[in-house]
Coordinates of C-alpha atoms in Angstrom, one line a residue:
Chain A
M1 CA -8.8 -31.0 -2.6
N2 CA -12.1 -29.1 -2.3
V3 CA -14.8 -28.4 -4.7
E4 CA -13.9 -24.7 -5.0
L5 CA -10.5 -25.5 -6.2
L6 CA -11.9 -27.9 -8.8
V7 CA -14.4 -25.3 -10.1
S8 CA -12.2 -22.2 -10.0
H9 CA -9.5 -24.0 -12.0
Y10 CA -11.9 -25.7 -14.4
N11 CA -9.8 -24.5 -17.4
Y12 CA -6.8 -26.5 -16.2
W13 CA -8.9 -29.6 -15.8
I14 CA -10.1 -29.3 -19.4
V15 CA -6.5 -29.0 -20.5
I16 CA -5.4 -32.1 -18.5
F17 CA -8.4 -34.1 -19.7
L18 CA -7.7 -33.2 -23.4
M19 CA -4.0 -33.9 -22.9
M20 CA -4.7 -37.4 -21.5
V21 CA -7.3 -38.2 -24.1
G22 CA -4.9 -37.2 -26.9
F23 CA -2.0 -39.1 -25.4
Y24 CA -4.2 -42.2 -24.9
I25 CA -5.4 -42.2 -28.5
L26 CA -1.8 -41.8 -29.6
I27 CA -0.6 -44.8 -27.6
S28 CA -3.6 -47.2 -27.9
R29 CA -4.7 -46.8 -31.5
G30 CA -3.0 -48.8 -34.2
N31 CA -4.4 -46.8 -37.1
L32 CA -1.9 -44.2 -38.2
I33 CA -4.6 -41.6 -39.1
K34 CA -6.0 -42.0 -35.6
K35 CA -2.6 -41.6 -34.1
I36 CA -2.2 -38.3 -35.9
V37 CA -5.6 -37.2 -34.6
G38 CA -4.5 -38.1 -31.1
L39 CA -1.3 -36.1 -31.5
N40 CA -3.4 -33.2 -32.7
V41 CA -5.7 -33.3 -29.6
F42 CA -2.6 -33.6 -27.4
Q43 CA -1.1 -30.5 -29.0
T44 CA -4.4 -28.6 -28.8
S45 CA -4.5 -29.1 -25.1
V46 CA -1.2 -27.2 -24.9
F47 CA -2.7 -24.4 -26.9
M48 CA -5.5 -24.1 -24.4
L49 CA -3.0 -24.2 -21.5
Y50 CA -1.1 -21.2 -23.0
I51 CA -4.3 -19.2 -23.8
T52 CA -5.7 -19.6 -20.3
L53 CA -2.3 -18.5 -18.9
G54 CA -2.8 -15.1 -20.5
K55 CA -6.2 -14.5 -19.0
I56 CA -6.3 -12.0 -16.1
S57 CA -9.4 -11.9 -13.9
G58 CA -11.5 -8.9 -14.8
G59 CA -9.1 -8.0 -17.6
T60 CA -10.3 -6.6 -20.9
P61 CA -9.0 -7.6 -24.3
P62 CA -5.5 -6.0 -24.8
I63 CA -6.7 -3.0 -26.7
L64 CA -5.7 0.5 -25.5
T65 CA -8.8 2.4 -24.4
E66 CA -9.4 5.2 -22.0
G67 CA -10.0 4.1 -18.4
E68 CA -9.1 0.4 -18.8
A69 CA -6.0 -0.4 -16.7
V70 CA -6.3 -4.2 -16.5
Y71 CA -6.0 -6.2 -19.7
S72 CA -5.2 -9.8 -20.6
N73 CA -1.7 -10.7 -21.5
P74 CA -1.5 -10.9 -25.3
L75 CA 1.9 -12.6 -25.5
P76 CA 0.7 -16.2 -24.9
H77 CA -1.8 -15.8 -27.7
V78 CA 0.9 -14.7 -30.1
L79 CA 3.2 -17.6 -29.0
I80 CA 0.4 -20.1 -29.5
L81 CA -0.3 -18.7 -33.0
T82 CA 3.3 -19.9 -33.8
A83 CA 2.6 -23.3 -32.1
I84 CA -0.6 -23.7 -34.1
V85 CA 1.3 -23.2 -37.3
V86 CA 3.8 -25.8 -36.1
G87 CA 1.0 -28.1 -35.2
I88 CA -0.5 -27.8 -38.7
A89 CA 2.9 -28.5 -40.2
T90 CA 3.3 -31.6 -38.1
T91 CA -0.1 -32.9 -38.9
S92 CA 0.4 -32.4 -42.6
V93 CA 3.8 -34.1 -42.7
G94 CA 2.2 -36.9 -40.6
L95 CA -0.7 -37.3 -43.0
A96 CA 1.6 -37.1 -46.0
L97 CA 3.7 -39.9 -44.6
A98 CA 0.5 -41.9 -43.9
I99 CA -0.5 -41.6 -47.5
R100 CA 2.9 -42.8 -48.7
I101 CA 2.8 -45.7 -46.2
K102 CA -0.6 -46.7 -47.6
E103 CA 1.0 -46.7 -51.1
A104 CA 4.0 -48.7 -50.0
Y105 CA 2.3 -51.2 -47.7
G106 CA -1.3 -51.1 -48.8
T107 CA -2.5 -50.4 -45.2
V108 CA -2.3 -47.9 -42.4
E109 CA -2.9 -50.4 -39.6
E110 CA 0.2 -50.6 -37.4
D111 CA -0.1 -54.4 -36.7
E112 CA -0.3 -55.2 -40.4
I113 CA 2.7 -53.0 -41.2
N114 CA 4.6 -54.7 -38.4
R115 CA 3.7 -58.1 -39.9
I116 CA 4.9 -57.1 -43.3
E117 CA 8.1 -55.6 -41.9
A118 CA 8.8 -58.8 -39.9
G119 CA 8.3 -60.7 -43.1
I120 CA 10.9 -58.5 -44.9
E121 CA 13.4 -59.0 -42.1
A122 CA 12.9 -62.8 -41.9
G123 CA 13.3 -63.0 -45.7
G124 CA 16.6 -61.1 -45.5
Chain B
M1 CA 28.7 -6.6 -41.2
S2 CA 30.5 -8.5 -38.5
Q3 CA 28.0 -7.4 -35.8
H4 CA 25.2 -9.1 -37.8
L5 CA 27.0 -12.5 -37.9
P6 CA 24.6 -14.1 -35.3
I7 CA 21.5 -13.6 -37.4
L8 CA 23.3 -14.4 -40.7
Q9 CA 24.2 -17.8 -39.2
V10 CA 20.5 -18.7 -39.3
V11 CA 19.3 -16.6 -42.2
V12 CA 21.8 -17.8 -44.8
P13 CA 20.6 -21.5 -44.8
L14 CA 17.0 -20.4 -44.2
L15 CA 17.0 -18.3 -47.4
A16 CA 18.9 -20.7 -49.4
A17 CA 16.4 -23.5 -48.7
P18 CA 13.4 -22.1 -50.7
L19 CA 15.8 -21.1 -53.5
C20 CA 16.7 -24.8 -53.9
I21 CA 13.1 -25.5 -54.8
F22 CA 12.9 -22.6 -57.2
V23 CA 15.9 -23.6 -59.2
R24 CA 14.3 -27.0 -59.8
N25 CA 17.6 -28.6 -60.9
G26 CA 19.4 -31.1 -58.8
R27 CA 22.9 -29.9 -59.5
A28 CA 22.1 -26.2 -59.1
A29 CA 20.3 -26.9 -55.8
W30 CA 23.4 -28.9 -54.7
G31 CA 25.6 -25.9 -55.6
L32 CA 23.5 -23.6 -53.4
A33 CA 23.5 -26.1 -50.6
V34 CA 27.3 -26.4 -50.6
L35 CA 27.6 -22.6 -50.8
A36 CA 25.2 -22.0 -48.0
S37 CA 26.7 -24.7 -45.7
W38 CA 30.3 -23.4 -46.2
V39 CA 29.2 -19.8 -45.6
S40 CA 27.6 -21.1 -42.4
L41 CA 30.8 -22.8 -41.4
G42 CA 32.7 -19.6 -42.0
I43 CA 30.3 -17.6 -39.8
A44 CA 30.4 -20.3 -37.1
L45 CA 34.2 -20.2 -37.0
A46 CA 34.2 -16.4 -37.0
L47 CA 31.8 -16.4 -34.0
L48 CA 33.9 -18.9 -32.2
G49 CA 36.9 -16.6 -32.8
Q50 CA 35.0 -13.6 -31.4
V51 CA 33.9 -15.3 -28.2
G52 CA 37.0 -17.5 -27.8
T53 CA 38.6 -14.9 -25.6
G54 CA 35.8 -15.1 -23.1
G55 CA 33.4 -12.5 -24.5
V56 CA 29.6 -12.8 -25.0
I57 CA 27.8 -11.5 -28.0
S58 CA 24.3 -10.4 -27.5
Y59 CA 22.3 -9.7 -30.6
A60 CA 18.8 -8.0 -30.4
I61 CA 16.7 -9.1 -33.3
G62 CA 15.1 -6.2 -35.1
D63 CA 16.6 -3.9 -32.4
W64 CA 13.9 -5.1 -29.9
M65 CA 15.9 -5.0 -26.7
P66 CA 16.1 -8.2 -24.6
P67 CA 14.4 -9.4 -22.4
I68 CA 11.3 -8.2 -24.4
G69 CA 12.7 -9.0 -27.8
I70 CA 14.3 -12.2 -29.0
E71 CA 18.0 -12.2 -28.1
Y72 CA 20.7 -14.3 -29.9
R73 CA 23.3 -14.8 -27.3
V74 CA 26.6 -16.4 -28.2
D75 CA 29.1 -17.5 -25.7
I76 CA 31.7 -20.2 -26.0
V77 CA 29.2 -23.0 -25.4
N78 CA 26.9 -22.0 -28.3
A79 CA 29.8 -21.2 -30.6
W80 CA 31.3 -24.7 -30.0
V81 CA 28.0 -26.3 -30.9
L82 CA 27.6 -24.1 -33.9
V83 CA 31.0 -25.1 -35.2
I84 CA 30.1 -28.8 -34.7
V85 CA 26.9 -28.5 -36.7
A86 CA 28.3 -26.3 -39.4
T87 CA 31.4 -28.5 -39.9
I88 CA 29.3 -31.6 -40.4
G89 CA 26.9 -29.7 -42.5
A90 CA 29.7 -28.3 -44.7
L91 CA 31.3 -31.8 -45.2
V92 CA 28.0 -33.7 -45.8
S93 CA 26.7 -31.3 -48.5
P94 CA 29.5 -32.0 -51.1
Y95 CA 29.3 -35.7 -50.2
A96 CA 25.5 -35.7 -50.9
L97 CA 25.9 -35.0 -54.6
V98 CA 26.7 -38.5 -56.0
S99 CA 25.2 -40.3 -53.1
V100 CA 21.8 -38.6 -53.4
E101 CA 21.7 -39.2 -57.2
R102 CA 22.0 -42.9 -56.6
E103 CA 19.6 -43.1 -53.6
I104 CA 16.8 -40.6 -54.3
D105 CA 14.5 -40.0 -57.3
A106 CA 15.7 -37.3 -59.5
R107 CA 12.6 -35.1 -59.2
R108 CA 12.9 -35.1 -55.4
I109 CA 16.6 -34.0 -55.3
P110 CA 16.0 -30.2 -55.1
L111 CA 13.5 -30.9 -52.3
F112 CA 16.2 -33.0 -50.6
Y113 CA 18.6 -30.0 -50.5
S114 CA 15.9 -27.7 -49.4
A115 CA 15.0 -29.9 -46.4
Y116 CA 18.6 -30.4 -45.7
L117 CA 19.3 -26.7 -45.5
L118 CA 16.2 -26.2 -43.3
C119 CA 17.5 -28.9 -41.0
I120 CA 20.9 -27.2 -40.7
C121 CA 19.1 -23.9 -40.1
G122 CA 16.9 -25.4 -37.4
L123 CA 19.9 -27.0 -35.6
L124 CA 22.0 -23.8 -35.8
G125 CA 19.0 -21.8 -34.6
I126 CA 18.5 -24.0 -31.5
A127 CA 22.2 -23.5 -30.7
I128 CA 22.4 -19.8 -31.1
T129 CA 19.1 -18.4 -29.7
G130 CA 18.8 -17.0 -26.2
D131 CA 15.0 -17.2 -26.1
V132 CA 13.3 -20.4 -24.8
F133 CA 10.3 -20.2 -27.1
N134 CA 12.6 -19.6 -30.1
V135 CA 14.3 -22.9 -29.2
F136 CA 11.0 -24.6 -29.7
V137 CA 10.4 -23.0 -33.0
F138 CA 13.8 -24.0 -34.3
L139 CA 13.4 -27.4 -32.8
E140 CA 10.3 -28.0 -34.9
I141 CA 12.0 -26.6 -38.1
S142 CA 14.8 -29.1 -37.7
S143 CA 12.6 -32.0 -36.7
L144 CA 10.0 -31.5 -39.4
S145 CA 12.7 -31.3 -42.1
A146 CA 14.4 -34.4 -40.5
Y147 CA 11.2 -36.4 -40.8
A148 CA 11.0 -35.5 -44.5
L149 CA 14.7 -36.3 -45.1
I150 CA 14.4 -39.7 -43.4
A151 CA 11.3 -40.6 -45.4
L152 CA 13.3 -40.0 -48.7
G153 CA 15.1 -43.4 -48.1
R154 CA 14.7 -46.0 -50.8
D155 CA 13.5 -48.8 -48.5
R156 CA 9.8 -48.5 -47.7
R157 CA 10.7 -49.0 -44.0
A158 CA 12.1 -45.5 -44.2
L159 CA 8.5 -44.2 -44.3
T160 CA 7.4 -46.1 -41.1
S161 CA 10.5 -45.2 -39.3
A162 CA 10.0 -41.5 -40.2
F163 CA 6.4 -41.8 -39.0
R164 CA 7.4 -43.3 -35.7
Y165 CA 10.1 -40.6 -35.3
L166 CA 7.4 -37.9 -36.1
V167 CA 5.1 -39.2 -33.4
M168 CA 7.8 -39.5 -30.7
G169 CA 9.5 -36.3 -31.7
S170 CA 6.3 -34.3 -31.6
V171 CA 5.4 -35.7 -28.2
G172 CA 8.9 -34.7 -27.0
A173 CA 8.6 -31.2 -28.5
T174 CA 5.2 -30.7 -27.0
F175 CA 6.5 -31.7 -23.6
I176 CA 9.2 -29.0 -24.1
V177 CA 6.5 -26.4 -24.9
I178 CA 4.5 -27.4 -21.8
G179 CA 7.6 -26.9 -19.7
I180 CA 8.4 -23.5 -21.3
G181 CA 4.7 -22.4 -20.8
L182 CA 4.9 -23.3 -17.1
L183 CA 8.1 -21.4 -16.7
Y184 CA 6.6 -18.4 -18.4
S185 CA 3.6 -18.6 -16.1
M186 CA 5.8 -18.4 -13.1
T187 CA 8.3 -15.7 -14.3
G188 CA 6.7 -13.8 -17.2
S189 CA 9.9 -14.1 -19.2
L190 CA 11.1 -16.2 -22.1
N191 CA 14.7 -14.8 -22.2
M192 CA 17.2 -17.4 -20.9
A193 CA 19.4 -14.9 -19.1
D194 CA 16.4 -13.2 -17.6
L195 CA 14.9 -16.6 -16.6
A196 CA 18.1 -17.5 -14.9
Q197 CA 17.8 -14.3 -12.7
L198 CA 14.1 -14.8 -12.0
L199 CA 13.9 -18.5 -11.3
P200 CA 15.7 -18.7 -8.0
G201 CA 12.9 -16.6 -6.5
V202 CA 10.3 -19.2 -7.4
W203 CA 12.4 -22.4 -7.0
E204 CA 10.1 -23.8 -4.3
S205 CA 7.0 -23.7 -6.4
R206 CA 5.6 -26.9 -7.7
T207 CA 5.0 -25.4 -11.1
V208 CA 8.7 -24.9 -11.7
R209 CA 9.4 -28.5 -10.6
V210 CA 6.7 -29.8 -12.9
A211 CA 8.2 -27.7 -15.7
Y212 CA 11.6 -29.2 -15.0
G213 CA 10.1 -32.7 -15.3
F214 CA 8.4 -32.0 -18.6
L215 CA 11.5 -30.4 -20.0
A216 CA 13.7 -33.4 -18.9
V217 CA 11.4 -35.9 -20.6
G218 CA 11.2 -33.8 -23.7
F219 CA 14.9 -33.4 -24.0
C220 CA 15.7 -37.0 -23.3
L221 CA 13.2 -38.1 -26.0
K222 CA 15.0 -35.7 -28.5
L223 CA 18.5 -36.8 -27.5
A224 CA 17.5 -40.5 -27.5
L225 CA 18.5 -41.3 -24.0
F226 CA 17.7 -45.0 -23.1
P227 CA 14.8 -46.0 -22.8
L228 CA 13.4 -43.1 -25.0
H229 CA 15.7 -44.1 -27.9
L230 CA 13.2 -46.3 -29.8
W231 CA 12.8 -43.9 -32.7
L232 CA 16.5 -43.8 -33.5
P233 CA 17.8 -47.2 -34.8
N234 CA 15.3 -47.5 -37.6
A235 CA 15.4 -43.9 -38.6
Y236 CA 19.2 -44.0 -39.0
T237 CA 19.1 -47.4 -40.7
Y238 CA 16.7 -46.6 -43.5
A239 CA 17.4 -42.9 -44.1
P240 CA 19.5 -42.0 -47.2
S241 CA 23.3 -42.3 -46.4
P242 CA 24.1 -38.5 -46.3
V243 CA 21.0 -37.9 -44.0
T244 CA 22.2 -40.6 -41.6
A245 CA 25.7 -39.2 -41.6
F246 CA 24.4 -35.7 -40.9
M247 CA 21.7 -36.6 -38.4
A248 CA 23.8 -39.0 -36.4
S249 CA 26.5 -36.3 -36.0
T250 CA 24.4 -33.3 -35.2
A251 CA 20.7 -33.8 -34.2
T252 CA 21.3 -35.7 -30.9
K253 CA 24.3 -33.4 -30.1
V254 CA 22.1 -30.3 -30.4
A255 CA 19.6 -32.0 -28.1
V256 CA 22.3 -32.6 -25.6
Y257 CA 23.2 -28.9 -25.9
M258 CA 19.6 -28.0 -25.2
L259 CA 19.6 -30.1 -22.1
L260 CA 22.9 -28.5 -20.8
R261 CA 21.7 -25.0 -21.6
F262 CA 18.3 -25.3 -19.9
F263 CA 19.4 -27.3 -16.8
L264 CA 22.7 -25.5 -16.2
T265 CA 22.3 -22.0 -17.5
V266 CA 18.5 -21.4 -17.1
F267 CA 17.9 -23.5 -14.0
G268 CA 21.4 -23.4 -12.7
W269 CA 23.7 -26.0 -11.3
H270 CA 22.4 -25.8 -7.7
F271 CA 18.8 -26.3 -8.7
S272 CA 19.5 -29.2 -11.1
F273 CA 21.9 -31.1 -8.9
E274 CA 21.2 -30.1 -5.3
Q275 CA 17.4 -29.7 -5.4
M276 CA 16.3 -31.9 -8.2
E277 CA 19.1 -34.4 -7.9
L278 CA 19.3 -34.8 -11.7
D279 CA 22.4 -37.0 -11.5
R280 CA 20.4 -39.7 -9.6
V281 CA 18.2 -40.1 -12.7
L282 CA 20.8 -39.6 -15.4
L283 CA 23.6 -41.7 -14.0
P284 CA 21.8 -45.1 -14.0
L285 CA 20.1 -44.4 -17.3
A286 CA 23.4 -43.5 -18.9
L287 CA 25.1 -46.6 -17.6
V288 CA 22.2 -48.9 -18.7
A289 CA 22.3 -47.2 -22.1
I290 CA 26.0 -47.7 -22.5
V291 CA 26.1 -51.4 -21.5
S292 CA 22.8 -52.6 -23.0
M293 CA 23.1 -50.7 -26.3
S294 CA 26.7 -51.8 -26.8
L295 CA 25.5 -55.4 -26.3
V296 CA 22.6 -55.0 -28.7
A297 CA 25.0 -53.5 -31.3
I298 CA 27.2 -56.6 -31.2
F299 CA 24.4 -58.7 -32.5
Q300 CA 23.3 -56.6 -35.4
V301 CA 23.7 -57.8 -39.0
N302 CA 23.0 -54.4 -40.7
V303 CA 26.1 -52.2 -40.2
K304 CA 24.0 -48.9 -40.3
R305 CA 21.8 -50.3 -37.5
L306 CA 24.8 -51.5 -35.6
L307 CA 26.3 -48.0 -35.7
A308 CA 22.9 -46.5 -34.7
Y309 CA 22.7 -48.7 -31.6
S310 CA 26.3 -47.7 -30.9
S311 CA 25.2 -44.0 -31.2
V312 CA 22.6 -44.6 -28.4
A313 CA 25.4 -46.0 -26.3
Q314 CA 27.7 -43.0 -27.1
I315 CA 24.9 -40.6 -26.1
G316 CA 25.0 -42.5 -22.8
Y317 CA 28.7 -41.4 -22.4
M318 CA 27.7 -37.8 -23.0
V319 CA 24.9 -38.0 -20.4
L320 CA 27.3 -39.8 -18.0
G321 CA 29.7 -36.9 -18.2
L322 CA 26.9 -34.5 -17.2
S323 CA 25.8 -36.7 -14.3
F324 CA 29.3 -36.4 -12.7
A325 CA 28.2 -32.7 -12.1
T326 CA 31.8 -31.6 -12.2
V327 CA 33.9 -29.4 -14.6
T328 CA 35.9 -32.4 -15.7
G329 CA 32.7 -34.4 -16.4
L330 CA 31.2 -31.6 -18.4
T331 CA 34.4 -31.1 -20.3
A332 CA 34.2 -34.8 -21.3
T333 CA 30.5 -34.3 -22.4
L334 CA 31.3 -31.3 -24.5
L335 CA 34.4 -32.9 -26.0
H336 CA 32.5 -36.0 -26.8
L337 CA 29.8 -33.9 -28.6
F338 CA 32.5 -32.8 -31.1
N339 CA 34.5 -36.1 -31.1
H340 CA 31.5 -38.3 -31.6
A341 CA 30.3 -36.1 -34.4
L342 CA 33.6 -36.6 -36.1
M343 CA 33.8 -40.4 -35.7
K344 CA 30.1 -41.2 -36.4
G345 CA 30.2 -38.9 -39.4
A346 CA 33.2 -40.7 -40.8
L347 CA 31.7 -44.1 -40.1
F348 CA 28.3 -43.4 -41.6
M349 CA 30.0 -41.7 -44.7
A350 CA 32.1 -44.8 -45.2
M351 CA 28.9 -46.9 -45.1
G352 CA 27.4 -44.5 -47.6
C353 CA 30.4 -45.3 -50.0
V354 CA 29.7 -49.1 -49.5
M355 CA 26.0 -48.5 -50.1
Y356 CA 26.8 -46.6 -53.3
R357 CA 28.9 -49.5 -54.8
I358 CA 27.2 -52.7 -53.6
G359 CA 23.7 -51.4 -52.7
S360 CA 23.7 -53.0 -49.2
V361 CA 25.2 -52.5 -45.8
Q362 CA 24.5 -56.0 -44.5
I363 CA 27.6 -57.4 -42.8
G364 CA 27.4 -60.6 -45.0
A365 CA 27.4 -58.5 -48.2
M366 CA 30.6 -56.7 -47.2
A367 CA 32.9 -59.8 -47.4
G368 CA 36.2 -59.0 -49.2
L369 CA 35.6 -55.3 -49.4
G370 CA 38.9 -54.6 -47.7
R371 CA 40.6 -55.4 -50.9
R372 CA 37.9 -54.2 -53.3
M373 CA 37.4 -50.8 -51.6
P374 CA 40.6 -50.3 -49.7
V375 CA 40.3 -46.5 -49.2
T376 CA 36.7 -46.7 -48.0
M377 CA 37.4 -49.6 -45.6
A378 CA 40.5 -47.9 -44.3
A379 CA 38.3 -44.9 -43.4
F380 CA 35.9 -47.3 -41.6
V381 CA 38.8 -48.9 -39.7
V382 CA 40.2 -45.5 -38.4
G383 CA 36.7 -44.3 -37.5
G384 CA 36.0 -47.6 -35.7
L385 CA 39.3 -47.3 -33.8
S386 CA 38.2 -43.8 -32.8
L387 CA 34.9 -45.2 -31.6
V388 CA 36.7 -47.8 -29.5
G389 CA 39.0 -45.1 -28.1
V390 CA 42.4 -46.1 -29.3
P391 CA 45.2 -43.5 -28.6
L392 CA 46.0 -41.0 -31.4
T393 CA 42.2 -40.8 -32.2
V394 CA 39.6 -38.4 -30.8
G395 CA 37.8 -41.3 -29.1
F396 CA 40.7 -41.7 -26.8
V397 CA 40.6 -38.1 -25.7
S398 CA 36.9 -38.3 -24.8
K399 CA 37.3 -41.5 -22.9
W400 CA 40.4 -40.1 -21.1
Y401 CA 38.4 -37.1 -19.7
L402 CA 35.4 -39.3 -18.9
I403 CA 37.5 -41.7 -16.9
L404 CA 39.3 -38.8 -15.3
G405 CA 35.9 -37.4 -14.3
A406 CA 34.8 -40.7 -12.8
L407 CA 38.0 -41.1 -10.8
E408 CA 37.7 -37.5 -9.6
R409 CA 34.3 -38.4 -8.0
G410 CA 35.9 -41.6 -6.7
W411 CA 33.5 -43.7 -8.8
W412 CA 36.1 -46.3 -10.0
P413 CA 33.4 -48.9 -10.9
V414 CA 32.1 -46.4 -13.5
A415 CA 35.6 -46.0 -14.8
V416 CA 36.0 -49.8 -15.1
L417 CA 32.7 -49.9 -16.9
I418 CA 33.8 -47.3 -19.4
L419 CA 36.9 -49.4 -20.2
L420 CA 34.8 -52.6 -20.5
T421 CA 32.3 -51.0 -22.8
S422 CA 35.1 -49.8 -25.0
L423 CA 36.1 -53.4 -25.4
M424 CA 32.5 -54.1 -26.5
A425 CA 32.9 -51.4 -29.1
L426 CA 36.0 -53.2 -30.2
V427 CA 33.9 -56.4 -30.7
Y428 CA 31.3 -54.8 -32.9
V429 CA 33.8 -52.9 -35.0
W430 CA 35.9 -56.0 -35.3
R431 CA 32.9 -58.0 -36.7
V432 CA 32.8 -55.7 -39.7
V433 CA 36.6 -55.6 -40.1
E434 CA 36.9 -59.4 -40.0
V435 CA 34.3 -59.9 -42.7
A436 CA 35.7 -57.1 -44.9
Y437 CA 39.3 -58.1 -44.7
F438 CA 39.5 -61.9 -44.1
R439 CA 36.8 -63.2 -46.4
E440 CA 36.6 -63.4 -50.2
Y441 CA 34.4 -61.1 -52.2
Q442 CA 31.1 -63.0 -52.9
G443 CA 29.0 -60.6 -55.0
E444 CA 28.7 -60.3 -58.7
G445 CA 28.6 -56.5 -59.1
D446 CA 31.7 -54.5 -59.7
A447 CA 32.7 -53.4 -56.3
R448 CA 35.3 -50.8 -57.2
E449 CA 36.5 -48.0 -55.0
A450 CA 33.9 -45.4 -54.3
P451 CA 34.0 -42.2 -56.4
W452 CA 36.4 -39.4 -55.3
M453 CA 33.4 -37.1 -54.5
L454 CA 32.4 -39.5 -51.7
L455 CA 35.9 -40.3 -50.5
W456 CA 37.2 -36.8 -49.8
P457 CA 34.6 -35.7 -47.3
T458 CA 34.9 -39.0 -45.6
W459 CA 38.6 -38.7 -45.3
A460 CA 38.4 -35.1 -44.3
L461 CA 36.5 -36.3 -41.2
V462 CA 38.9 -39.2 -40.7
A463 CA 41.8 -36.7 -40.9
L464 CA 40.1 -34.5 -38.3
N465 CA 39.6 -37.6 -36.1
L466 CA 43.4 -38.1 -36.2
Y467 CA 44.4 -34.4 -36.0
F468 CA 42.3 -33.6 -32.9
G469 CA 43.3 -37.0 -31.5
I470 CA 46.9 -36.0 -31.6
D471 CA 46.6 -32.3 -30.9
A472 CA 43.8 -32.4 -28.4
G473 CA 45.0 -29.3 -26.5
R474 CA 42.8 -26.8 -28.5
T475 CA 39.5 -28.8 -28.4
A476 CA 40.0 -29.8 -24.8
G477 CA 40.8 -26.2 -23.9
I478 CA 37.6 -24.9 -25.5
A479 CA 35.6 -27.7 -23.9
R480 CA 36.9 -26.9 -20.5
Q481 CA 36.3 -23.2 -20.9
A482 CA 32.7 -24.0 -22.1
A483 CA 32.2 -26.3 -19.1
E484 CA 33.3 -23.6 -16.7
V485 CA 30.9 -21.2 -18.3
L486 CA 28.1 -23.7 -17.9
M487 CA 28.9 -24.5 -14.4
A488 CA 29.1 -20.9 -13.4
G489 CA 25.7 -20.1 -14.9
I490 CA 24.5 -16.6 -15.6
G491 CA 22.7 -15.8 -12.4
Q492 CA 25.5 -16.5 -9.9

């Protein structure tokens, strides 16, 4: 592992960093809203992964002009547009559920919810 | 018209879903859902008929030729899964009418049918598409609607279980997209058949192996393979009855199909079993799932939760069949996809009938129901026998092929274990039967027989359990043919 490899692939290191940060928040935080934010960061890292895949060194934006033979691959961008929409849908369903959980339990903290649920189960 | 069947399979439920919201009336939305789901079943059966002779239908969406455009590619494997999903979808939708009126607020009923149709659309889409990114899109359509459906349950714990499912399901789906992205970066293609041709050239690269790992974890989360099953028991326990019956019979089955399609068709048998040694991971996990989850099921007091844990164990059987890496093993997996859908569908529907009358599915509350609700409980008994694997039911046929596969590999301890865990299934089914038939009814409510509208779909599934248990030739024939197609792959 040399410095050159680290620097020339800096985009992938950003992706991995974001992915791990998002995943860590998702696992470690008990607050449901924070979990959704973690999930969002996690998904965003994948968007970045796809977008950097499409970049070609020295390539222009994929618009047909005279004398430009090398252009970036537009397909990953289009794919990730779909994934962004999916991410928004996931986030909004998650937040909607968090609101309903707040209405039903009076809290969005996971440990308190678990305590209430344990109480329901003990009481039959 | 008939050449457009592949796209209609997905478009019919997809278009019916928003219409359900526009009509704003529970009964009208129900009518639409029944119509759309039966049309879907008709299309699925027609497709199975068309490819049954060994053909492959390739449908280019919008006339964009594959591998550039999105291709819907139907062979006998897809058609088989389409029929499973569409059959359950068509039988659960009439069942939903009375059940949903009891379990869901009136103003949410049109939304329920809309989400239900979207879920069917997503699952059918996963099964029919020949494009890996399209798989992800349909996966999210089916998952998002499933989260909403589960959250409609009366118990407030439905909300938390839907949330947990959302978190785990999204992580699984994101892992799948990462895998697909890495595959794309190595091959520049998203078409399954094209990928199958291109991947052998880059087998040695670490990127492809990492992609394989991401995909494996993502699929196993979605199909609830032990130890990634934690989302499943609560989600099935607290979802409304028709949702549980539908999800338990279809969602995990389609996830198993995704696993088979990617690892056998896209990557190919040689890569999966000779280079990645997939069986070394799947075999122990499947065995642990079968034994531990059957054991956990025995100690449950809520029958829906009991059946949910049993589902995780049954998924273990499907994965076990795959880990044999032979045609017989795969035949067992594909047969059990169908057979388990029939038995779990019937069992969860019977529980829906109980829920409708006595408002609870705790074992204690079911005392004496054998006499109060004889038709419902008889359905439960037959479904339970099928789960155990008694001859003349479909469960026996699955177990037969599974044991045959184990013996073919010379793994007789596995065969013994399959028999032993069947006895464990007998224990947990018997616990319910004993309470229902040999105790007196305790409750005050009028526990009459469930309404006819709930009973006929339940018994239709029970009848299929018996029919395909006795006349197993046709289903076993299709499953074997599908197994051979999967083993052969596209590239070879």
